[in-house]
Short mmCIF file of C-alpha atoms in Angstrom, two decimals:
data_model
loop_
_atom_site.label_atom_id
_atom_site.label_comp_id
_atom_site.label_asym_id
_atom_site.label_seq_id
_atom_site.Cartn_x
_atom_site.Cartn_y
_atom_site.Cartn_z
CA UNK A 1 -25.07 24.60 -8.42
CA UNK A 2 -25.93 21.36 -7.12
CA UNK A 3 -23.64 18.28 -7.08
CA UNK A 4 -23.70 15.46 -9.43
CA UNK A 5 -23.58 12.13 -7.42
CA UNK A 6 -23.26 9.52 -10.65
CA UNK A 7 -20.53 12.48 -11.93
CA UNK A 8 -18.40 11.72 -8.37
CA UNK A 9 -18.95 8.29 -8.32
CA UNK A 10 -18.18 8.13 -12.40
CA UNK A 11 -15.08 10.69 -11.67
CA UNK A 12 -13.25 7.78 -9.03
CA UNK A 13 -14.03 4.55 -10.51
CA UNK A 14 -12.42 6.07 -13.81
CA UNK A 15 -9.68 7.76 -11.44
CA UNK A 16 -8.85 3.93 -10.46
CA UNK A 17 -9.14 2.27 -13.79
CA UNK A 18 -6.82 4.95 -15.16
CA UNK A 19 -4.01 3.89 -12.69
CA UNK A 20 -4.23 0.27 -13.61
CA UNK A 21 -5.17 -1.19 -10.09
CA UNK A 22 -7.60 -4.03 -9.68
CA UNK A 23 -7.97 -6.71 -7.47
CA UNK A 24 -10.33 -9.65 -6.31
CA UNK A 25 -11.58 -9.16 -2.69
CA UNK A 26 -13.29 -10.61 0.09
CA UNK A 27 -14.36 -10.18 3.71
CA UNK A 28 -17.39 -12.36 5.73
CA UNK A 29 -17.38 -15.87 7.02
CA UNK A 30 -14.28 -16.63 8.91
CA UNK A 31 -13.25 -18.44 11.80
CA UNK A 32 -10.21 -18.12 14.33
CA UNK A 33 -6.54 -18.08 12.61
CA UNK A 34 -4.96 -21.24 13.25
CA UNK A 35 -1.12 -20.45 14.52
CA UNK A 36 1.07 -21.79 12.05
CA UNK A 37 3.63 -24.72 13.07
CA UNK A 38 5.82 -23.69 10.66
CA UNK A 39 5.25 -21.56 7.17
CA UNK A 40 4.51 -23.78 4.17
CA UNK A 41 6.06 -23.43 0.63
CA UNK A 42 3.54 -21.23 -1.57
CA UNK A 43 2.64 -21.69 -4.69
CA UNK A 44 4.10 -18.68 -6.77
CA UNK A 45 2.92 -18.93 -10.29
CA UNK A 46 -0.65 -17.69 -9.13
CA UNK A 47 -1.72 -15.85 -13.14
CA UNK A 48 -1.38 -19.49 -14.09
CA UNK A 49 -3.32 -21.13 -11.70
CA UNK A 50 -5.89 -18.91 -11.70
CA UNK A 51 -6.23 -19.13 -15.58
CA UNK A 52 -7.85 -22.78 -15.04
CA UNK A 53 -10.14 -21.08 -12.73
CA UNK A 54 -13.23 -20.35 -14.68
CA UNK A 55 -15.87 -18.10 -13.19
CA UNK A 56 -15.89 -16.79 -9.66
CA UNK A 57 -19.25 -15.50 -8.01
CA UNK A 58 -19.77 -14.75 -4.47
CA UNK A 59 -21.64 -12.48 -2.22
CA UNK A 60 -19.30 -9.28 -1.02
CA UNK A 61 -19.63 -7.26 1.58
CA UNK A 62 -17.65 -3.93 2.08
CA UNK A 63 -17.40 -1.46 5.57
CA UNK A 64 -15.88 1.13 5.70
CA UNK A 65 -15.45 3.03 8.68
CA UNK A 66 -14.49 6.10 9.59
CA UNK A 67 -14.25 7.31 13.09
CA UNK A 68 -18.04 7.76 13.73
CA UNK A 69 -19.00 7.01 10.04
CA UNK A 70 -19.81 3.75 9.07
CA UNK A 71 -20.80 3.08 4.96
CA UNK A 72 -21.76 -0.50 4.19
CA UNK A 73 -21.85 -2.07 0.47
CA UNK A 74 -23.15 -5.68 -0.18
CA UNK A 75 -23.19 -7.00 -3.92
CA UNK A 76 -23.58 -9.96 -6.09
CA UNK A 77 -20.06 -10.54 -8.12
CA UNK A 78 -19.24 -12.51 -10.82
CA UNK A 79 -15.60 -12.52 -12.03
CA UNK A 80 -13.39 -14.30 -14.48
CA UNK A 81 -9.89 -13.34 -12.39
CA UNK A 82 -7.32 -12.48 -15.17
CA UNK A 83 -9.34 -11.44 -17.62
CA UNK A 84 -10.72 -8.40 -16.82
CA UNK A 85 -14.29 -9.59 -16.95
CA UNK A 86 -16.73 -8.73 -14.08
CA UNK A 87 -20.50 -8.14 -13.17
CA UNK A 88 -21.04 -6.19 -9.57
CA UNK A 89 -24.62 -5.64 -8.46
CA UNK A 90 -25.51 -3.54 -5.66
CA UNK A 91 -27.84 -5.74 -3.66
CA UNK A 92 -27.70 -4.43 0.27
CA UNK A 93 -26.13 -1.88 2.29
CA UNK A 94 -26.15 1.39 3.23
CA UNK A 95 -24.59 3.12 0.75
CA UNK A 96 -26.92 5.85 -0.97
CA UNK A 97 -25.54 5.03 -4.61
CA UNK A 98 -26.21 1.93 -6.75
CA UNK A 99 -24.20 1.72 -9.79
CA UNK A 100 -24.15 -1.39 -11.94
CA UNK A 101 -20.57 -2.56 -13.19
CA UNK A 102 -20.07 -4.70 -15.95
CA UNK A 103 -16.78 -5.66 -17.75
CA UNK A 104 -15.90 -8.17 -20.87
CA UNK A 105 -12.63 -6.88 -20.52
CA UNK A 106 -12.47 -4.16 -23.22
CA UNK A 107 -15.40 -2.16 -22.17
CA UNK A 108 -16.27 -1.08 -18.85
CA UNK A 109 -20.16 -0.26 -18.62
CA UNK A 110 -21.62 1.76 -15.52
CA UNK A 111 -25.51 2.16 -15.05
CA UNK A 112 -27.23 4.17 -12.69
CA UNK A 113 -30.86 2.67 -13.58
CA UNK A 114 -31.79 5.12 -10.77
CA UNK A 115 -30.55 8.42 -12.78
CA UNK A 116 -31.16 6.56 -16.44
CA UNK A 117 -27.51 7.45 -16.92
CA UNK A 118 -24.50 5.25 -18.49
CA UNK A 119 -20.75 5.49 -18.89
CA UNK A 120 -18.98 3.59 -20.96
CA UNK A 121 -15.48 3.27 -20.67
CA UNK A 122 -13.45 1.85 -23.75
CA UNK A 123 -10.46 -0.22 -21.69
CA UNK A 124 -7.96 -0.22 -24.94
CA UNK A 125 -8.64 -3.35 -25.89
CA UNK A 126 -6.64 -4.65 -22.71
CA UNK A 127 -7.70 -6.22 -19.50
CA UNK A 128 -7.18 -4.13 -16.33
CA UNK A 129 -4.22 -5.40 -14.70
CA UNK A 130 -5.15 -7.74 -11.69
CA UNK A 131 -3.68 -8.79 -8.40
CA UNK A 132 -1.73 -11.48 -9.35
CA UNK A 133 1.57 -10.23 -9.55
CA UNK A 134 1.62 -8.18 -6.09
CA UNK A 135 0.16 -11.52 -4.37
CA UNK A 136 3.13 -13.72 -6.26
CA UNK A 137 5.73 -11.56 -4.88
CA UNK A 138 4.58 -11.66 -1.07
CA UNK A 139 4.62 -15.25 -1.20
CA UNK A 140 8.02 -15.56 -3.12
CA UNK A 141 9.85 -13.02 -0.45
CA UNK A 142 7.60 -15.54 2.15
CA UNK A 143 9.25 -18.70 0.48
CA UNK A 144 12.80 -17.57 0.58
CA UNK A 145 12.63 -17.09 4.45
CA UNK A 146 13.34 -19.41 7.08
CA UNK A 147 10.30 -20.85 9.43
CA UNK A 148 12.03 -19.08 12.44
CA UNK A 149 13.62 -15.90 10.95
CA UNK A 150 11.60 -13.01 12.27
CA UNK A 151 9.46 -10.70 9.81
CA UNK A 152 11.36 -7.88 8.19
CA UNK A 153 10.32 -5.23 5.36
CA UNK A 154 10.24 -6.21 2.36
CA UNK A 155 9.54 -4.22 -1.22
CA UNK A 156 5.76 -5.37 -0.85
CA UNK A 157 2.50 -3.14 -2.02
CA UNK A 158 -0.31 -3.75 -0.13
CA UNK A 159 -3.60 -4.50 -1.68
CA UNK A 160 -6.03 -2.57 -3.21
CA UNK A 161 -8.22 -1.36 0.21
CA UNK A 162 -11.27 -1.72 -1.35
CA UNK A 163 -12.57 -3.01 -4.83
CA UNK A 164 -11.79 -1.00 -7.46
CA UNK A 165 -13.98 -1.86 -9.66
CA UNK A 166 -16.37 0.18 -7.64
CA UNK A 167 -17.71 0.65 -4.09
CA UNK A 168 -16.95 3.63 -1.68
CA UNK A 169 -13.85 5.91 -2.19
CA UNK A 170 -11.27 4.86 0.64
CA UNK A 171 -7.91 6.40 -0.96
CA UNK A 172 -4.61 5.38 1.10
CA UNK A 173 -2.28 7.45 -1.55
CA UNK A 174 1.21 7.13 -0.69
CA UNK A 175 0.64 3.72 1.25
CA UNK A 176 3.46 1.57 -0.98
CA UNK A 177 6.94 0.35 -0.75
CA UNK A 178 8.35 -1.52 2.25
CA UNK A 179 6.45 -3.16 4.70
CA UNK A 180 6.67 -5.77 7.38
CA UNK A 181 5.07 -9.32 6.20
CA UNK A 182 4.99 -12.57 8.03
CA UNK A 183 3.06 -15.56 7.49
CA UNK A 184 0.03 -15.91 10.62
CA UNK A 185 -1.35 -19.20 9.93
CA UNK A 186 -5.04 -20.34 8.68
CA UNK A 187 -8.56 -19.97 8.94
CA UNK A 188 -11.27 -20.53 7.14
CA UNK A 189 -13.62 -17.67 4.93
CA UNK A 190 -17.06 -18.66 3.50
CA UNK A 191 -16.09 -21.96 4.15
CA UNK A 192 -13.06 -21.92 2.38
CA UNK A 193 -9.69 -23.09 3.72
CA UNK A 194 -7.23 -19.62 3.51
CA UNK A 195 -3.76 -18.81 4.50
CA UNK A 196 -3.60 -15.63 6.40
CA UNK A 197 -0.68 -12.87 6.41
CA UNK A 198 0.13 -9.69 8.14
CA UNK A 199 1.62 -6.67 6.39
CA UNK A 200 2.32 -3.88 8.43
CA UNK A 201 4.02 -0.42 8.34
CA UNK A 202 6.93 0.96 10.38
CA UNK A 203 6.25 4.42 8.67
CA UNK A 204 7.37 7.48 10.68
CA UNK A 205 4.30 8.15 12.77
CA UNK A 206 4.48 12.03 11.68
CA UNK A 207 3.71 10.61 7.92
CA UNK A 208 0.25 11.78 6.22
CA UNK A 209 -0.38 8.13 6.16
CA UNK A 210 0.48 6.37 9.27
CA UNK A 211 -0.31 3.30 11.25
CA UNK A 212 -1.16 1.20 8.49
CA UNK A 213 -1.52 -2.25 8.59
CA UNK A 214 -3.33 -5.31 5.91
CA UNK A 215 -4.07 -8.56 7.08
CA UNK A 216 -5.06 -10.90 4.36
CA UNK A 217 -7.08 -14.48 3.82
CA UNK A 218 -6.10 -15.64 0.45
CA UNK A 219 -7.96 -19.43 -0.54
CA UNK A 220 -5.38 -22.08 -0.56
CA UNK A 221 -5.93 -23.14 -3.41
CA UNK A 222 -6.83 -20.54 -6.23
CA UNK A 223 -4.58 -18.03 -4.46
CA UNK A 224 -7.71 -15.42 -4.55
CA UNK A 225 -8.23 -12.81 -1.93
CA UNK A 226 -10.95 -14.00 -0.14
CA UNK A 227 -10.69 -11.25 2.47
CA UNK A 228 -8.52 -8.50 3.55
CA UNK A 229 -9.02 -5.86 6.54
CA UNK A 230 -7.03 -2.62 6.22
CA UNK A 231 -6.76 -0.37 9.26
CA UNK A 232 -4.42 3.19 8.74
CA UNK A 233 -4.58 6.46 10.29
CA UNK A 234 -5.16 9.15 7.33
CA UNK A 235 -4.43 13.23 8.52
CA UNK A 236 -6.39 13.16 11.99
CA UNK A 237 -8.55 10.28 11.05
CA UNK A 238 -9.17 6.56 11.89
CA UNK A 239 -10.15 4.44 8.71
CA UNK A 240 -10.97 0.84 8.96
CA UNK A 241 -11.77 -0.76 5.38
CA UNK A 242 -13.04 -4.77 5.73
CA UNK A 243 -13.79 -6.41 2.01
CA UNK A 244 -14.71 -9.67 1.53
CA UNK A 245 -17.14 -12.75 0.80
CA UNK A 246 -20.29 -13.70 2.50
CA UNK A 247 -20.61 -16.75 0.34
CA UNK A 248 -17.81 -17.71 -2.94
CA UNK A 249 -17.97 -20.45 -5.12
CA UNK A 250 -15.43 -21.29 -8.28
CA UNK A 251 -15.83 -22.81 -11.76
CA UNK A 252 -19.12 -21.73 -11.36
CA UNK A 253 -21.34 -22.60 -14.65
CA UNK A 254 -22.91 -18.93 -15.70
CA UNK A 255 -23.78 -17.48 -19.08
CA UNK A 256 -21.25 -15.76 -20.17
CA UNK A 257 -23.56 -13.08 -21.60
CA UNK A 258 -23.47 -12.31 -17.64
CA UNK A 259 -19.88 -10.40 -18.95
CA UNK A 260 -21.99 -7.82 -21.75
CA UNK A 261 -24.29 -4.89 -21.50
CA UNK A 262 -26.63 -3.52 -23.67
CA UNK A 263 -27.58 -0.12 -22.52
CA UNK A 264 -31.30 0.34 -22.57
CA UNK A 265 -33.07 2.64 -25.00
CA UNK A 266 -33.28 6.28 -23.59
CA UNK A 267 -30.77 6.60 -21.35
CA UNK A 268 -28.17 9.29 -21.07
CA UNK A 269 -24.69 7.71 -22.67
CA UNK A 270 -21.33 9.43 -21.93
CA UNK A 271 -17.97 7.87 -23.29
CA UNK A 272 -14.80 8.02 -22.71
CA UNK A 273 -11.13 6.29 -23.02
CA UNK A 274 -9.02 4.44 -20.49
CA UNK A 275 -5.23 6.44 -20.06
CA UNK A 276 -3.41 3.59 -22.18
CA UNK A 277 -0.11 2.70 -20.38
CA UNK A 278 2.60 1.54 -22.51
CA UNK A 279 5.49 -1.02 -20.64
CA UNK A 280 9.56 -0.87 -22.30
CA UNK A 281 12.23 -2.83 -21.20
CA UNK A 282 14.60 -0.43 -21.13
CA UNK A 283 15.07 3.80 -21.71
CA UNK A 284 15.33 3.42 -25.58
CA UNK A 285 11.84 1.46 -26.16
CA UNK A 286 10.23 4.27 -23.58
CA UNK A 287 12.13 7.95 -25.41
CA UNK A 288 10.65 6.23 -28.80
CA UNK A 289 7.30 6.58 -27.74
CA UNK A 290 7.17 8.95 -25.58
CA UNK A 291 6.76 13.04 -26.66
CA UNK A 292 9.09 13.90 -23.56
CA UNK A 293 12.62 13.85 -22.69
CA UNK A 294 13.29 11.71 -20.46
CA UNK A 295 15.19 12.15 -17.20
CA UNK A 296 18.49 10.70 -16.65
CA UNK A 297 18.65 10.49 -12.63
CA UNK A 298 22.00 10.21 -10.53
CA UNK A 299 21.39 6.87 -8.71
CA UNK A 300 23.51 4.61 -7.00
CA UNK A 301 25.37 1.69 -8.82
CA UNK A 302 23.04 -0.79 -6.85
CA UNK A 303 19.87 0.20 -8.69
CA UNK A 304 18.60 -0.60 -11.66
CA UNK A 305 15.91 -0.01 -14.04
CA UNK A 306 12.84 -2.55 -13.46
CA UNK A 307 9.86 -0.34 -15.07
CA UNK A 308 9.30 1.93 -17.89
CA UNK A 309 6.10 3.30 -18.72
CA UNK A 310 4.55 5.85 -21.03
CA UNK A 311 0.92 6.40 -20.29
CA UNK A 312 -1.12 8.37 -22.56
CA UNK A 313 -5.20 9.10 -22.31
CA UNK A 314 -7.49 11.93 -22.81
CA UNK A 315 -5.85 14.71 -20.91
CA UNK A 316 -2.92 12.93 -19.65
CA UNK A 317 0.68 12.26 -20.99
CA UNK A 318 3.24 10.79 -18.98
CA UNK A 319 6.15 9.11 -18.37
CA UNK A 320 7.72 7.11 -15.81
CA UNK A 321 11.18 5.72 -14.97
CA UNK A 322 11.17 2.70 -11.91
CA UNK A 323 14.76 1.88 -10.32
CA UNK A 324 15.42 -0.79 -7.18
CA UNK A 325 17.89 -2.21 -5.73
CA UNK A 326 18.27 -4.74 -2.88
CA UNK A 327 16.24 -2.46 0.29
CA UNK A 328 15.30 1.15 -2.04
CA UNK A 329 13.19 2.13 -4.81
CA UNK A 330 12.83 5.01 -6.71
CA UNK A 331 9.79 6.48 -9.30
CA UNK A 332 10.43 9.02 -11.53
CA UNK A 333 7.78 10.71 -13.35
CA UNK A 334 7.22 13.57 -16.02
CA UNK A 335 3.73 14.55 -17.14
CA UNK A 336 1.96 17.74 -18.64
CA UNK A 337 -0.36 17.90 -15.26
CA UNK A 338 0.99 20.79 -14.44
CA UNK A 339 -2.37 21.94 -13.11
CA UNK A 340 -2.87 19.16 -10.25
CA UNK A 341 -2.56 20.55 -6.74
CA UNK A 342 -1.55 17.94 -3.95
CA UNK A 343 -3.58 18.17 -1.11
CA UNK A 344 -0.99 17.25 1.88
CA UNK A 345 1.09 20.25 2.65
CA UNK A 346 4.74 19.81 1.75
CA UNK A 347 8.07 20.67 3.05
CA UNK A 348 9.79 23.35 0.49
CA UNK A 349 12.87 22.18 -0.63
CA UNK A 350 15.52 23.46 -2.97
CA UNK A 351 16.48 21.63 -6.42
CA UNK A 352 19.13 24.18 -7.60
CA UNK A 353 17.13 26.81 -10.14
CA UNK A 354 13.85 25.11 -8.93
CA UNK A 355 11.71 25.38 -5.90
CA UNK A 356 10.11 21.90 -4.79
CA UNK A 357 7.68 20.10 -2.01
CA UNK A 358 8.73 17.25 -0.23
CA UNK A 359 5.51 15.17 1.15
CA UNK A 360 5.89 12.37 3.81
CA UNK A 361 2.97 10.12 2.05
CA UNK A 362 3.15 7.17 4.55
CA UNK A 363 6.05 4.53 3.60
CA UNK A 364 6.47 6.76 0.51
CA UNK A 365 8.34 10.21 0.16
CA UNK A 366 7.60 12.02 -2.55
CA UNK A 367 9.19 15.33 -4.57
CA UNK A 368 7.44 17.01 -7.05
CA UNK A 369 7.81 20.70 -8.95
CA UNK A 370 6.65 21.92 -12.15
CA UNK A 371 9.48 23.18 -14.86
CA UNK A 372 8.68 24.35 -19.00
CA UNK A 373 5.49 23.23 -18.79
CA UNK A 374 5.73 19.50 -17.31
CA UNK A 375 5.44 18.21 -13.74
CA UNK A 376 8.32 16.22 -11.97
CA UNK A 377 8.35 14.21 -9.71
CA UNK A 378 10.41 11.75 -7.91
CA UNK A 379 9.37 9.21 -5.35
CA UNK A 380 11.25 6.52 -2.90
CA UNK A 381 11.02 4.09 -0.55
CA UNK A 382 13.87 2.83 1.66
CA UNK A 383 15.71 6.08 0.59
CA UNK A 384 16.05 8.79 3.03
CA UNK A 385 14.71 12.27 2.51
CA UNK A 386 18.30 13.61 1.79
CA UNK A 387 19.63 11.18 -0.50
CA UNK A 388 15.69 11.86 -2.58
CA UNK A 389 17.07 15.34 -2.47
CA UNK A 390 20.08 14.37 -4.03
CA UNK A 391 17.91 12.42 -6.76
CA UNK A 392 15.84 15.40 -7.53
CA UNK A 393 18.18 17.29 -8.37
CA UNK A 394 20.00 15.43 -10.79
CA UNK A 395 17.04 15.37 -12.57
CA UNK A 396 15.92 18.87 -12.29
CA UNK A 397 14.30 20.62 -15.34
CA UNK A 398 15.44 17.37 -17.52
#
């Protein structure tokens, strides 16, 4: 039977709206970085600044290379950063697919005018989570450093690689946790003034995911991504990912109407539901939601709980348990996907009564078994692969 193209593209734009990760991006005009004298003081309250923003629109371009492969995207974006609203047209490129995107930050539209087919995706009545908070805590571990203290790693996620409101597939799963940052000085990007930084990776070279490294132009003075070039190593392949503006312009005076879509009359209309995920400040708020147990893991008296989440959606229930201290941090999750199959070969490892995979996933290791009909597992950076053993087993068949 043949393959569905829309159904693919459909399947991972939903596959990265369910796990809540969206971002503002950029790649084009830019000049030579400026060395920096000495690294300013940041602005860290960035969801508040951009709130004044008003509309963003801007010209993106996206490569994405692969080895000997080379896919090119350009589109027209509007965005309203923070809200969850967006318009992406396809206008240029390579790519074979053109899939319109249109957000008003409860309803995610997607038309292929080419197949007369549309998906709309009901967003909860929330707004996708956006980049704000990852970009806020760069610059505060940036602020609390001294001008002349070298880089060190630092409980940092990278950026999204590419859009993800849409665009090519360019996975780096497992590429989290603690990375190298330093401030590199400025530049300028579509004729905006940017600061520039350098996260890198000191990831075990063996790792599924290794070699990675982000630089990153963010406008000095909305604090928005204006371009970022990711370069990694993923199983025996080079991947090079650039992202970013041609042309950007803020405040910009649109209709707003830019932000709705009205499917035309005889297309083909599929719906479906976002996975809703649920935040709790603590283990009580999360076990009175959720329709698991929850795990109680054996963790050092340094960590403590910073997330709790219970994410529910059409197929998926799950729960998960976030604990950090001062260098680690650990994820523990419980779902009923006890069908998934990884697709990196794992290490087997013994939790007691229960037979386990360990995966090197970059900066990330990761543990993960299936016991009474949910799937475990148990994920750290900073921790070593014996004390994540340790972890694992205090939580078992919990």
């Amino acid at each position: 039977m043949a393959s569905d193209p829309f159904r693919s593209r459909w399947a991972w734009i939903l596959a990265i709206v369910t796990l809540l990760v969206a971002s503002t991006a950029a790649v084009g005009v830019w000049e030579t970085v400026d060395a920096p004298e000495a690294s300013p003081t940041f602005e860290t309250d960035i969801a508040d600044i951009q709130a004044s923003m008003g509309v963003m629109t801007g010209l993106r371009e996206t490569t994405i290379e692969r080895d000997e492969e080379t896919v090119r995207t350009v589109e027209q974006v509007w965005r309203r950063p923070g809200k969850g609203k967006y318009r992406i047209e396809d206008v240029g490129g390579t790519a074979s697919d053109s899939v319109l995107k249109v957000s008003d930050g409860r309803t995610l539209w997607l038309y292929d005018s080419a197949d007369g087919r549309v998906v709309q995706i009901n967003l909860n009545g929330s707004a996708t989570a956006d980049s704000p908070s990852r970009i806020e805590r760069l610059l505060t571990t940036l602020n609390r450093r001294s001008a002349d203290e070298p880089a060190r790693s630092s409980e940092i996620s990278p950026l999204p690689v590419v859009p993800s409101e849409g665009g090519q597939a360019a996975s780096t799963a497992g590429v989290a946790g603690s990375l190298t940052v330093s401030y590199e000085g400025t530049a300028t990007v579509a004729n905006r003034s940017t600061y520039v930084f350098e996260l890198s990776s000191n990831a075990n070279t063996t790792a599924f995911v290794s070699g990675f490294s982000q630089t990153l132009w963010l406008d000095q003075e909305w604090y928005v991504p204006l371009k970022r070039v990711t370069d990694y190593r993923r199983g025996d392949r080079n991947v090079s990912i650039t992202v970013g503006y041609e042309t950007v312009s803020f405040d910009s005076e649109i209709d707003h109407g830019q932000f709705r879509f009205d499917p035309p009359a005889g297309v083909a209309l599929t719906t479906t539901e976002r996975p809703r995920q649920l935040h709790f400040a603590d283990r009580a708020g999360l076990q009175a939601a959720s329709s698991f147990s929850l795990p109680d893991p054996s963790l050092a008296d340094s960590f403590r709980l910073v997330d709790a989440t219970w994410t529910v959606g059409h197929r998926v229930r799950s729960l998960g348990l976030q604990y950090a201290n001062a260098t680690a941090r650990v994820t523990i999750s419980k779902s009923n996907l006890t069908w998934y199959e990884p697709t990196t070969e794992g290490q087997p490892v013994n939790l007691g009564d229960q037979e386990a995979a360990l995966r090197n996933l970059g900066t990330e290791l990761r543990i993960s078994w299936v016991c009474d009909g949910a799937r475990y597992s148990v994920a750290g950076t900073g921790v070593s692969a014996e004390q994540l053993i340790e972890i694992a087993r205090s939580v078992a068949c919990e």
